[in-house]
Short mmCIF file of C-alpha atoms and ligand atoms in Angstrom, two decimals:
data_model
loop_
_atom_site.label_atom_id
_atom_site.label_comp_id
_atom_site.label_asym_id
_atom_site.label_seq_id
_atom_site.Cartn_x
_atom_site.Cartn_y
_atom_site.Cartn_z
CA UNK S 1 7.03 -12.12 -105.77
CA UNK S 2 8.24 -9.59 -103.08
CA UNK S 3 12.44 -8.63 -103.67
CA UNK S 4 12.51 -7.77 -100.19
CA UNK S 5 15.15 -9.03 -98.30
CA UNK S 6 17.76 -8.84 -95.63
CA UNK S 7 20.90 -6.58 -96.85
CA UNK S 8 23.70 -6.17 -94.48
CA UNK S 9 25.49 -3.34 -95.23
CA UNK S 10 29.10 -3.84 -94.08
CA UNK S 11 31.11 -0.45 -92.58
CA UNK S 12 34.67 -0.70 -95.02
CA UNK S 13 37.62 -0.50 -91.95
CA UNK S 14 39.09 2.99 -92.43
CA UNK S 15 42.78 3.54 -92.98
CA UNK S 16 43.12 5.37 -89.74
CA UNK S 17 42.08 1.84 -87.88
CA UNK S 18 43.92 2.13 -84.11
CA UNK S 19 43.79 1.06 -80.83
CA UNK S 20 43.55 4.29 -78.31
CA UNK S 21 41.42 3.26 -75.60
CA UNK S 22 38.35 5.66 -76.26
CA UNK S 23 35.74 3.56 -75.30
CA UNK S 24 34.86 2.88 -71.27
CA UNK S 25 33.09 0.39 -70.56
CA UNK S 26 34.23 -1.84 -73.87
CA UNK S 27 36.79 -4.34 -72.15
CA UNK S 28 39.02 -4.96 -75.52
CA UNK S 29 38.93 -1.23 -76.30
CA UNK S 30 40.79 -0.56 -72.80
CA UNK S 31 42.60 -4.07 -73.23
CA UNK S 32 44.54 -3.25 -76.23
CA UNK S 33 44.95 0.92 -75.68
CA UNK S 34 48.44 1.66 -77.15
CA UNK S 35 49.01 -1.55 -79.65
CA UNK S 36 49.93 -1.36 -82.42
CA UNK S 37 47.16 -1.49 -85.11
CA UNK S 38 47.03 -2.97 -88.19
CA UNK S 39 44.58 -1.15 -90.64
CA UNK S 40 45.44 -2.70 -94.21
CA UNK S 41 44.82 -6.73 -92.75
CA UNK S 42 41.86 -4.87 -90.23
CA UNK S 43 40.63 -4.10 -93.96
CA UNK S 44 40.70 -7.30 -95.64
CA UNK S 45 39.83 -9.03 -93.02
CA UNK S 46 36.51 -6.88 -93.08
CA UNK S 47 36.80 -7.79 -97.24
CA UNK S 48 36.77 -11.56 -96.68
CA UNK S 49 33.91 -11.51 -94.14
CA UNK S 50 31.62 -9.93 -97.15
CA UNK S 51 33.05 -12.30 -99.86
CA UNK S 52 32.10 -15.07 -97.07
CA UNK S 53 28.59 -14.07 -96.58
CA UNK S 54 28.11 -13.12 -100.24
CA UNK S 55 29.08 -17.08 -100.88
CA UNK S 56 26.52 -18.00 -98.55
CA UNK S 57 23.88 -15.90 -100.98
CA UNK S 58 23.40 -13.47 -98.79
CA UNK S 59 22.76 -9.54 -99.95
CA UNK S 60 25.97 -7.49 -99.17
CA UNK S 61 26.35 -4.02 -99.43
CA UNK S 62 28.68 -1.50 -98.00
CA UNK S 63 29.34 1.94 -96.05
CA UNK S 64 32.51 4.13 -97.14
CA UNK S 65 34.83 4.96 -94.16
CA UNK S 66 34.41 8.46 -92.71
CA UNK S 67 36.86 11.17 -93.52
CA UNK S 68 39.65 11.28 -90.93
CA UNK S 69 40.66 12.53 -89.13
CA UNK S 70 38.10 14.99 -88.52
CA UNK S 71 40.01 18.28 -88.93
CA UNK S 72 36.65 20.25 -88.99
CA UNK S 73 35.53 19.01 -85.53
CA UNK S 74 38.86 19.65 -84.06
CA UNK S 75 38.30 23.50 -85.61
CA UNK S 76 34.88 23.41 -83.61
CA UNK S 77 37.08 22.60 -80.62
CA UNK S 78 39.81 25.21 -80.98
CA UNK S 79 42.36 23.06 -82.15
CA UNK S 80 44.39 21.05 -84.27
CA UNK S 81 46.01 17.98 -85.21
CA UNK S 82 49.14 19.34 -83.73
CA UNK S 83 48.33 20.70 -80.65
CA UNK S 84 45.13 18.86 -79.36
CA UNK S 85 45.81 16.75 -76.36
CA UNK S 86 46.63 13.09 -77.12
CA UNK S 87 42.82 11.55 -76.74
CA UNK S 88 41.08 14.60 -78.47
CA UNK S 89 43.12 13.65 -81.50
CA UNK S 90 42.63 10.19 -81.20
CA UNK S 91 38.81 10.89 -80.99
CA UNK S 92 39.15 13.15 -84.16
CA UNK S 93 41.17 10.00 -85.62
CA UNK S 94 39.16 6.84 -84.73
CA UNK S 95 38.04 4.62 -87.59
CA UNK S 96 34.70 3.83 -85.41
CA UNK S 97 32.63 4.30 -87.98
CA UNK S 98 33.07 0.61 -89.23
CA UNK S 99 30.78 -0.58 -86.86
CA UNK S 100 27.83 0.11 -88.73
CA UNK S 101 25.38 -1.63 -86.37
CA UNK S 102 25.86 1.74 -84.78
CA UNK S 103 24.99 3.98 -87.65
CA UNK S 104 21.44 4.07 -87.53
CA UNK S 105 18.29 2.00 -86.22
CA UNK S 106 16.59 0.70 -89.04
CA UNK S 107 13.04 -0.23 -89.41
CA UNK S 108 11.37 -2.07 -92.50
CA UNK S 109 8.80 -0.60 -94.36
CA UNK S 110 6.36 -3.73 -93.23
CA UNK S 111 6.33 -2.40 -89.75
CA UNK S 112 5.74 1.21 -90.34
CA UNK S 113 2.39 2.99 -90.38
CA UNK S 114 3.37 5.03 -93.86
CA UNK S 115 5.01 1.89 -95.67
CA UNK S 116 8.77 3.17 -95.96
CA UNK S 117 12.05 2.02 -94.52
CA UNK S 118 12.46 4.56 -91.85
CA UNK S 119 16.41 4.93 -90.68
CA UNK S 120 17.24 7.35 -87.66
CA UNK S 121 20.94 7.97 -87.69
CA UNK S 122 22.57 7.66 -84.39
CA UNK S 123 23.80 9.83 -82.01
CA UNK S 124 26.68 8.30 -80.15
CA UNK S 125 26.65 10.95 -77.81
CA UNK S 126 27.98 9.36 -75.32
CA UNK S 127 31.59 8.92 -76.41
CA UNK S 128 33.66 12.00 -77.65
CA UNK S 129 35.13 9.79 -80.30
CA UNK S 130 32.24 8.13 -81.87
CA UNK S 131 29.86 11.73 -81.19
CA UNK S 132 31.28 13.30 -84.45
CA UNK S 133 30.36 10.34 -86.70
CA UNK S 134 26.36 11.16 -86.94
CA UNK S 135 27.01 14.27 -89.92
CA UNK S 136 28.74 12.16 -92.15
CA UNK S 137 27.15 8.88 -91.68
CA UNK S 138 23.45 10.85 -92.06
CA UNK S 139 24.74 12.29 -95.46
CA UNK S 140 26.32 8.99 -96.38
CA UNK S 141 22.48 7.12 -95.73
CA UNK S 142 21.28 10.01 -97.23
CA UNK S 143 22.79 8.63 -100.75
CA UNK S 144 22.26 5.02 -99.88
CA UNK S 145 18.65 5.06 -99.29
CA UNK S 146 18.04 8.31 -101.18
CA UNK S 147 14.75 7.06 -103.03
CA UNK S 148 11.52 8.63 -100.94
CA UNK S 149 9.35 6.26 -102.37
CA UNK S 150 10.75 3.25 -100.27
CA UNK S 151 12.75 5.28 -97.81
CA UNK S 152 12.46 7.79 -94.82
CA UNK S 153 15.67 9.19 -93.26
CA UNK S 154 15.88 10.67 -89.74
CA UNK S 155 18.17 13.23 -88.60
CA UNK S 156 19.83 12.42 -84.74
CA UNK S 157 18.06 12.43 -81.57
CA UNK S 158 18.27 15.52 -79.80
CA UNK S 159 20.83 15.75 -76.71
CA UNK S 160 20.85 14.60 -73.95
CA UNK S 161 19.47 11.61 -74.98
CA UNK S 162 21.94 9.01 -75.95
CA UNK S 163 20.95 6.65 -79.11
CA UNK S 164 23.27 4.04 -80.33
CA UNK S 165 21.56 2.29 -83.19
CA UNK S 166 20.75 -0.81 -84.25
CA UNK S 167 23.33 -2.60 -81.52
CA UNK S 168 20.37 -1.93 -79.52
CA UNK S 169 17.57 -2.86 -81.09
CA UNK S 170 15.90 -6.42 -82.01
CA UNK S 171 13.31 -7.32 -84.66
CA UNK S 172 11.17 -10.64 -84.60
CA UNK S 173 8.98 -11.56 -87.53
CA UNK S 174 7.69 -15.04 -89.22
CA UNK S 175 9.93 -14.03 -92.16
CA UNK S 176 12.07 -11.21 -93.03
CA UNK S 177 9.05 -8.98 -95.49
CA UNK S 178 6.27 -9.77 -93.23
CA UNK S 179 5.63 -7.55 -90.74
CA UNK S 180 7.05 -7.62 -87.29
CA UNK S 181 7.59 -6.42 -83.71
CA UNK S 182 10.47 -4.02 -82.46
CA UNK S 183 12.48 -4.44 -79.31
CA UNK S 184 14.60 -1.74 -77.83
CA UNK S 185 17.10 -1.96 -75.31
CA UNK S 186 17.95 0.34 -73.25
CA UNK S 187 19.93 0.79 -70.57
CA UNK S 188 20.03 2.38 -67.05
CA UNK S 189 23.29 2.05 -64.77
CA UNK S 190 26.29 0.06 -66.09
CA UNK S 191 27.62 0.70 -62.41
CA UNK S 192 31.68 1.81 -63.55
CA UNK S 193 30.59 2.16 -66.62
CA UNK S 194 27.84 4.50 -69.00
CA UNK S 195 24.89 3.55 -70.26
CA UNK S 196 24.83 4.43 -73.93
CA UNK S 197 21.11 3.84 -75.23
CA UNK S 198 18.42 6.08 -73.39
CA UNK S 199 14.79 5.09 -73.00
CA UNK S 200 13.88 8.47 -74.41
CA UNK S 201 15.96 8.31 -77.69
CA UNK S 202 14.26 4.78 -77.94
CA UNK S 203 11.10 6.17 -77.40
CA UNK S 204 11.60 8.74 -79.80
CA UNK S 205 13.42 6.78 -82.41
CA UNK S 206 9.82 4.13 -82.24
CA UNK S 207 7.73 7.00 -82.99
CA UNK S 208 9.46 8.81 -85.67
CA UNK S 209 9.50 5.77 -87.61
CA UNK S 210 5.77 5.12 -87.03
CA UNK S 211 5.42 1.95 -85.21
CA UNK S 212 2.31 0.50 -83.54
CA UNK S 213 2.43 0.38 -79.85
CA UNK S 214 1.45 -3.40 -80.05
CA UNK S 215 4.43 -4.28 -82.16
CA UNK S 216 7.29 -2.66 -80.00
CA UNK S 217 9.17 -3.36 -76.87
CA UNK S 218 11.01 -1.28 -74.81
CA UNK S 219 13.11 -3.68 -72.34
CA UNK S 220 16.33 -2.85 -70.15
CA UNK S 221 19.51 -4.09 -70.52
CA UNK S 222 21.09 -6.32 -67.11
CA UNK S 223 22.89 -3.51 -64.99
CA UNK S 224 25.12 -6.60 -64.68
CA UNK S 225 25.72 -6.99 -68.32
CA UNK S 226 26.77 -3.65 -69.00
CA UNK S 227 29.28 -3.70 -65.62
CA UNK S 228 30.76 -6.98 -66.96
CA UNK S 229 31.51 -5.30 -70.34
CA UNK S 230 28.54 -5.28 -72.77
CA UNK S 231 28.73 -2.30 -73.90
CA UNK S 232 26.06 -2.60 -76.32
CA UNK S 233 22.67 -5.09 -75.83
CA UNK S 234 24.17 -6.84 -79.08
CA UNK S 235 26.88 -8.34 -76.96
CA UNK S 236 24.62 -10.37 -75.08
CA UNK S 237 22.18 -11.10 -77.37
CA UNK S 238 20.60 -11.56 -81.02
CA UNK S 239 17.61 -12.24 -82.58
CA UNK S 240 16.84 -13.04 -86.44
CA UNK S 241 12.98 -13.82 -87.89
CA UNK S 242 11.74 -15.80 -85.14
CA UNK S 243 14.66 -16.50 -83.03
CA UNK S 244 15.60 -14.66 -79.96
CA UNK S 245 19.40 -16.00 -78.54
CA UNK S 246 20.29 -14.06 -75.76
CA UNK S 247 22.09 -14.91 -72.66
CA UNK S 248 20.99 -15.35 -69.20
CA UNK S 249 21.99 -11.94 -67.72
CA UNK S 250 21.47 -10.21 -70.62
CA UNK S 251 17.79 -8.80 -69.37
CA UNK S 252 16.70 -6.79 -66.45
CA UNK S 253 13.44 -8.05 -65.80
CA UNK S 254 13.93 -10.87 -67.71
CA UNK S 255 10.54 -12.74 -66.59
CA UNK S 256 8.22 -9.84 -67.69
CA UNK S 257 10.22 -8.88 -70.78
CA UNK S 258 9.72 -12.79 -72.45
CA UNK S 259 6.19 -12.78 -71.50
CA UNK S 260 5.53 -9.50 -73.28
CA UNK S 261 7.44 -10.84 -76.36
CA UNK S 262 5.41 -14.10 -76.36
CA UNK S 263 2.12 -11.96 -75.75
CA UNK S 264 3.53 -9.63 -78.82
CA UNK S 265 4.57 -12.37 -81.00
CA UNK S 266 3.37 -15.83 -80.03
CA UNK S 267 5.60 -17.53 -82.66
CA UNK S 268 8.95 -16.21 -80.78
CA UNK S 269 11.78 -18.81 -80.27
CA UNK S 270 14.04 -17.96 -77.66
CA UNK S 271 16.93 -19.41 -77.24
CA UNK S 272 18.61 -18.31 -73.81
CA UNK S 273 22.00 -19.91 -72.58
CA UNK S 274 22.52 -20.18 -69.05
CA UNK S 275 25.72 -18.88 -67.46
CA UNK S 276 26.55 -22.16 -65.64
CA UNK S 277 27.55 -22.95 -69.28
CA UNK S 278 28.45 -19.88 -71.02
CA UNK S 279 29.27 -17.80 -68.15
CA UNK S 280 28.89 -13.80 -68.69
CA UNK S 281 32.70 -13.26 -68.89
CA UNK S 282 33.34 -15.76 -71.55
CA UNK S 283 30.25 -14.63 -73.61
CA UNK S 284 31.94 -11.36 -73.86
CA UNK S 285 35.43 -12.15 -74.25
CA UNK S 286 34.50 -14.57 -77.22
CA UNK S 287 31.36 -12.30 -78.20
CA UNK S 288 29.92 -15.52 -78.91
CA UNK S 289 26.40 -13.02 -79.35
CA UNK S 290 28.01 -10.91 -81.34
CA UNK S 291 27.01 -13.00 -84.67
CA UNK S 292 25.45 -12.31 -87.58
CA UNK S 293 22.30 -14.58 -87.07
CA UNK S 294 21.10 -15.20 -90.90
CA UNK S 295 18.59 -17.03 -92.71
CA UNK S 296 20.24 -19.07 -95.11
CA UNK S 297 18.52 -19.40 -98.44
CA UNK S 298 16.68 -22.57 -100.02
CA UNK S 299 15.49 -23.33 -96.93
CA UNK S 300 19.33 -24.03 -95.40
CA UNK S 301 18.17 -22.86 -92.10
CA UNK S 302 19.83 -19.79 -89.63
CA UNK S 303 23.84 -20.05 -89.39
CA UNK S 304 25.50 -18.00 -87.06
CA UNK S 305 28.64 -16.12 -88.56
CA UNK S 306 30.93 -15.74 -85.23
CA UNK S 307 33.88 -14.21 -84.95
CA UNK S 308 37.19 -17.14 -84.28
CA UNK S 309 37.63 -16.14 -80.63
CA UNK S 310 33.76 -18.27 -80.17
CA UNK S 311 35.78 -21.15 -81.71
CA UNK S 312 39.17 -20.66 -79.64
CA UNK S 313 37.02 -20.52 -76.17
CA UNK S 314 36.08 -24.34 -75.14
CA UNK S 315 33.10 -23.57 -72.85
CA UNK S 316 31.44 -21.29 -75.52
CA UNK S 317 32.57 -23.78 -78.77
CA UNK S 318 30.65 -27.09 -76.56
CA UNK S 319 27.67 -25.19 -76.40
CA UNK S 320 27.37 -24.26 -80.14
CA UNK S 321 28.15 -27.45 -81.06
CA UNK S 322 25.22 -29.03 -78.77
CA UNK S 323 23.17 -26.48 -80.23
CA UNK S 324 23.77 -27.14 -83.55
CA UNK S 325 23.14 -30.46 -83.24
CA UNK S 326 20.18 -30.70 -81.72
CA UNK S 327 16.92 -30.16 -83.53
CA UNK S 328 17.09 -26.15 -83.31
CA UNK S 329 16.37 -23.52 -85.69
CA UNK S 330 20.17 -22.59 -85.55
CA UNK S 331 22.16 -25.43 -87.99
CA UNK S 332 25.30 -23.98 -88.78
CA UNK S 333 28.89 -22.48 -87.28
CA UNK S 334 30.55 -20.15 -89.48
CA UNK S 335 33.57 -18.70 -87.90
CA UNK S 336 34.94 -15.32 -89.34
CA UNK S 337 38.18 -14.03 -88.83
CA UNK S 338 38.12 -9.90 -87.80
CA UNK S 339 40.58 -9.57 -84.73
CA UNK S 340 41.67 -6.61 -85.77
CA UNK S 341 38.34 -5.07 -85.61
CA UNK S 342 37.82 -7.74 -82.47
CA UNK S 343 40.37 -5.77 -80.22
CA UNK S 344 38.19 -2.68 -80.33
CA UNK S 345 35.32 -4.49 -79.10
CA UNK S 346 33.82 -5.49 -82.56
CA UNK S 347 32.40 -7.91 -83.80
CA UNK S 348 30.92 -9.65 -87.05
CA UNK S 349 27.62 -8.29 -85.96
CA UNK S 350 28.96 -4.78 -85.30
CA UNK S 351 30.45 -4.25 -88.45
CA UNK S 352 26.97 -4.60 -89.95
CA UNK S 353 23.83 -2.29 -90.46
CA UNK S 354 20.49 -4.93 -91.61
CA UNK S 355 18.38 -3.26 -93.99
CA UNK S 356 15.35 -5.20 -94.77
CA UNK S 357 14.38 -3.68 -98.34
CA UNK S 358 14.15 -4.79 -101.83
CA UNK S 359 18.28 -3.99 -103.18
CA UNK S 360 16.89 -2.72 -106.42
CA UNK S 361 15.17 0.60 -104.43
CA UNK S 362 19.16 1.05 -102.97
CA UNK S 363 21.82 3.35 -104.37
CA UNK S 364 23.79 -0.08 -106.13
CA UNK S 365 27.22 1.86 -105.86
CA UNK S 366 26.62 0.64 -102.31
CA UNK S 367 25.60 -3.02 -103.01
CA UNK S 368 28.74 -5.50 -102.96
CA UNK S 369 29.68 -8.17 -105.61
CA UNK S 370 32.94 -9.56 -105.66
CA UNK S 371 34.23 -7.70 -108.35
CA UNK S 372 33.42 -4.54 -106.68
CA UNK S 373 35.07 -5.93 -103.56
CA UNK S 374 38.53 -7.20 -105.73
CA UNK S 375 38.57 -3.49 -106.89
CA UNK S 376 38.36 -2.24 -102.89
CA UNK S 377 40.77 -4.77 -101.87
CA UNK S 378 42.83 -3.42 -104.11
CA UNK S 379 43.10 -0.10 -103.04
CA UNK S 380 43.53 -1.50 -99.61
CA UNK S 381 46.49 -3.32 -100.78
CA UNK S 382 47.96 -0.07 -102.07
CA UNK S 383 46.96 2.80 -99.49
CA UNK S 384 46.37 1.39 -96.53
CA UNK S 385 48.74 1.72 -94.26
CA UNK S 386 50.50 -1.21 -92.48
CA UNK S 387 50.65 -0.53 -89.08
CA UNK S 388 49.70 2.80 -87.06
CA UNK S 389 51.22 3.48 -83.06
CA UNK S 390 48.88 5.88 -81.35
CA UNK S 391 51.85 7.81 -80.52
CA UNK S 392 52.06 8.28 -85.16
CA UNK S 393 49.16 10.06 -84.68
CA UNK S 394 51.00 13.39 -85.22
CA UNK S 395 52.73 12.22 -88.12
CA UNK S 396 51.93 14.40 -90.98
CA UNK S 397 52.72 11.95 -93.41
CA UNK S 398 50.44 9.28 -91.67
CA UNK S 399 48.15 11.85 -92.27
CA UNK S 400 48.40 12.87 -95.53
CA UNK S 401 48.38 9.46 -96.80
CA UNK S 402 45.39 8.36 -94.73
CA UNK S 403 43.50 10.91 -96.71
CA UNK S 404 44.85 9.77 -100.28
CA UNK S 405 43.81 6.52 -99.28
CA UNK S 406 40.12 7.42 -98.68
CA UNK S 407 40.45 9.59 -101.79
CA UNK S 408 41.22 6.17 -103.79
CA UNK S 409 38.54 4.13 -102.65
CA UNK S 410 36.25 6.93 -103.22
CA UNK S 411 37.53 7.18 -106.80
CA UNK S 412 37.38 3.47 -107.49
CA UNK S 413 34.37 3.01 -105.82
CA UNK S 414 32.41 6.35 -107.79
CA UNK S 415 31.66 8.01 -104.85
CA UNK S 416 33.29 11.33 -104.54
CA UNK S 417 30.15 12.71 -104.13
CA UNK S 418 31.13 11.75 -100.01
CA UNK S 419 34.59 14.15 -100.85
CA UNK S 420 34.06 15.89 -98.05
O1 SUG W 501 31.70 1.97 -79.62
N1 SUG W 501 34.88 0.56 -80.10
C1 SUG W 501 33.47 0.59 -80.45
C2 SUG W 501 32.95 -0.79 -80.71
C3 SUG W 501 31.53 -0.76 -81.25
C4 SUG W 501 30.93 -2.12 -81.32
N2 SUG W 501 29.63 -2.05 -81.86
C5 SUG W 501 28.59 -2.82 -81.50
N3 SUG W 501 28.60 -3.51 -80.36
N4 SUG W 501 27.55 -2.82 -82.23
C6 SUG W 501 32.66 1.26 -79.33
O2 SUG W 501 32.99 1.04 -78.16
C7 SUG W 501 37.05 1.59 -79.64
C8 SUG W 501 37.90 2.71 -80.21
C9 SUG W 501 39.24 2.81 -79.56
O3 SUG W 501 39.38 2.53 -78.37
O4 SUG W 501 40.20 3.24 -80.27
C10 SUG W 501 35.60 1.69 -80.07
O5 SUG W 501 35.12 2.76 -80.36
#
């Protein structure tokens, strides 16, 4: 019997968590530029999603928070801590790498010509803050999915392409270890705002990870959805085994883009909600999309693990709940609470990187269980700090104790071997 399965490994929110407006284009990033932050409940908020999806009997596992700030890319710039301008040091501070949907693109070894996992770390080119993430992630998946036998990693995609991950990119298959077909997104104009994911570093990505022409997609995101705020194609839509949920707008061509999934993969579901019920604002607001779509075990069915704000926003909560009750593939609601990663722009889904592989091949100092995540709550009790103001973020002492937290977690977690 195959051990394959789904793992979602879970980005741990860094003690440098804060709101500084880096991201254009992401409406709660701008929203909430200047609060107040809250890194310690951002934290355990991250925690308790785990623990949740660990209860459901999912497989968990975890990334450790990049070292920040990043006092070596600063030192590529010129400058420090102390006398960088306000958003270069916020960009050398950002906790972004807890959105591990953008660390890499993953694809299982069942859809790859040389039967390995292939991951391709991502670029995030095109914002200053998140551009500096790729070394330490790469040498972070590096240790993860070290074993060659069952893995393949990829350095970045060359500039000027931009390639943000797995937020773009979809995977359809009858059941998680069979084989499947690949969909990238891409996108072209946001209007006001950039497109992150390039065609080319799609392109590219597809064939250094050896997929078959037949079994891949390359589809454009709405121009609308990406003027309207969806920064990423995994606002406005999702797609788990068989199921494809997306909304309405979410598609360029949207015609020509289902047929060539149901000429691709005849078995494809797709779900797609109309915006005269779920309009494109409030899909984003609540990032009702933004869920973890999983396949429950014993047969339980998918559940969608949303974040609250689906639940607190009526139009978006009267839909889920016909959904759910009709005779769907999607039977269950589980809310999540993790605003504090939610005013950036992130939700349950972001936080996550899917790894279809068997957990035994994986590095298990990376694989949660909820002793391991007592012990990192824990730390987060002790070192993480409380609160951080943007304006703190000259604050030597913020700084210095931002570093001893990472330190701890690194010690508790055995993992100084990601030091530096
Ligand atoms: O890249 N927010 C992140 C949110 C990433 C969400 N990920 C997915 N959709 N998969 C981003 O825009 C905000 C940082 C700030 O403003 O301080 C930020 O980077």
């Amino acid at each position: 019997m195959t051990k394959v399965q789904e793992i979602n490994f879970d980005g741990l929110i860094g003690p440098s968590h804060n709101y500084a407006g880096l991201s254009l284009g992401n409406i709660a990033s701008s929203t909430n530029a200047g609060e107040a932050s809250y890194p310690r409940e951002a934290a355990l908020q991250g925690i308790a999603k785990m623990r949740h999806n660990i209860d459901l009997g999912l497989a968990q596992g975890f990334f450790m928070p990049l070292d920040r700030p990043n006092i070596a890319w600063l030192d590529q710039l010129g400058t420090t801590i102390e006398s960088s301008e306000p958003h270069v040091r916020a960009a050398a501070y950002s906790a972004s790498s807890m959105w591990a949907a953008n660390a890499a693109t993953v694809s299982p070894a069942q859809d790859s010509e040389d039967g390995r996992c292939h991951l391709t770390v991502a670029n995030l080119q095109t914002m200053p803050h998140r551009s500096h993430e790729w070394p330490g992630t790469l040498a972070q998946l590096r240790l993860v999915f070290a074993n060659p036998d069952h893995f393949s990693v990829h350095g970045p995609i060359p500039s000027p392409f931009g390639d943000e991950g797995a937020a773009n990119h979809m995977r359809l298959c009858p059941s998680h270890g069979e084989a499947g077909i690949e969909i990238f997104i891409y996108g072209k104009s946001g209007g006001p705002f950039p497109a992150r994911q390039h065609v080319e570093a799609s392109k590219a990505v597809a064939r250094k990870h050896g997929l078959q022409d037949d079994h891949v997609i390359f589809a454009q995101q709405s121009d609308k959805a990406i003027a309207a705020g969806a920064f990423h194609n995994d606002v406005v839509a999702v797609a788990n085994e068989q199921v494809l949920f997306a909304h309405e707008d979410a598609f360029e061509h949207r015609d020509d883009f289902y047929a060539e999934v149901q000429r691709k993969f005849p078995q494809a579901e797709i779900i797609t909600v109309p915006a005269d019920k779920v309009s494109l604002a409030d899909a984003i607001t609540s990032y009702l999309f933004n869920a973890q779509l999983v396949t429950l075990p014993d047969d339980g069915g998918m559940a969608l693990i949303l974040p609250t704000e689906a639940k607190d926003n009526e139009a978006v909560w009267t839909y889920l709940q016909e959904l759910v009750s009709g005779n769907g593939p999607i039977r269950k609601l589980c809310p999540v609470d993790v605003r504090q990663s939610m005013a950036n722009g992130g939700g349950p889904a972001c936080l996550r990187l899917r790894v279809v592989a068997d957990p035994d091949a994986v590095d298990q100092r990376f694989i949660a269980t909820p002793e391991k995540l007592d012990a990192i709550a824990g730390v987060v009790e002790q070192y993480w700090p409380e609160t951080i103001m943007p304006e703190q973020l000259t604050d030597a002492d913020l700084l210095t104790s931002i570093k001893n937290a990472r330190k701890a977690l690194l010690e508790t977690c055995a993992l100084t071997d990601l030091a530096t």
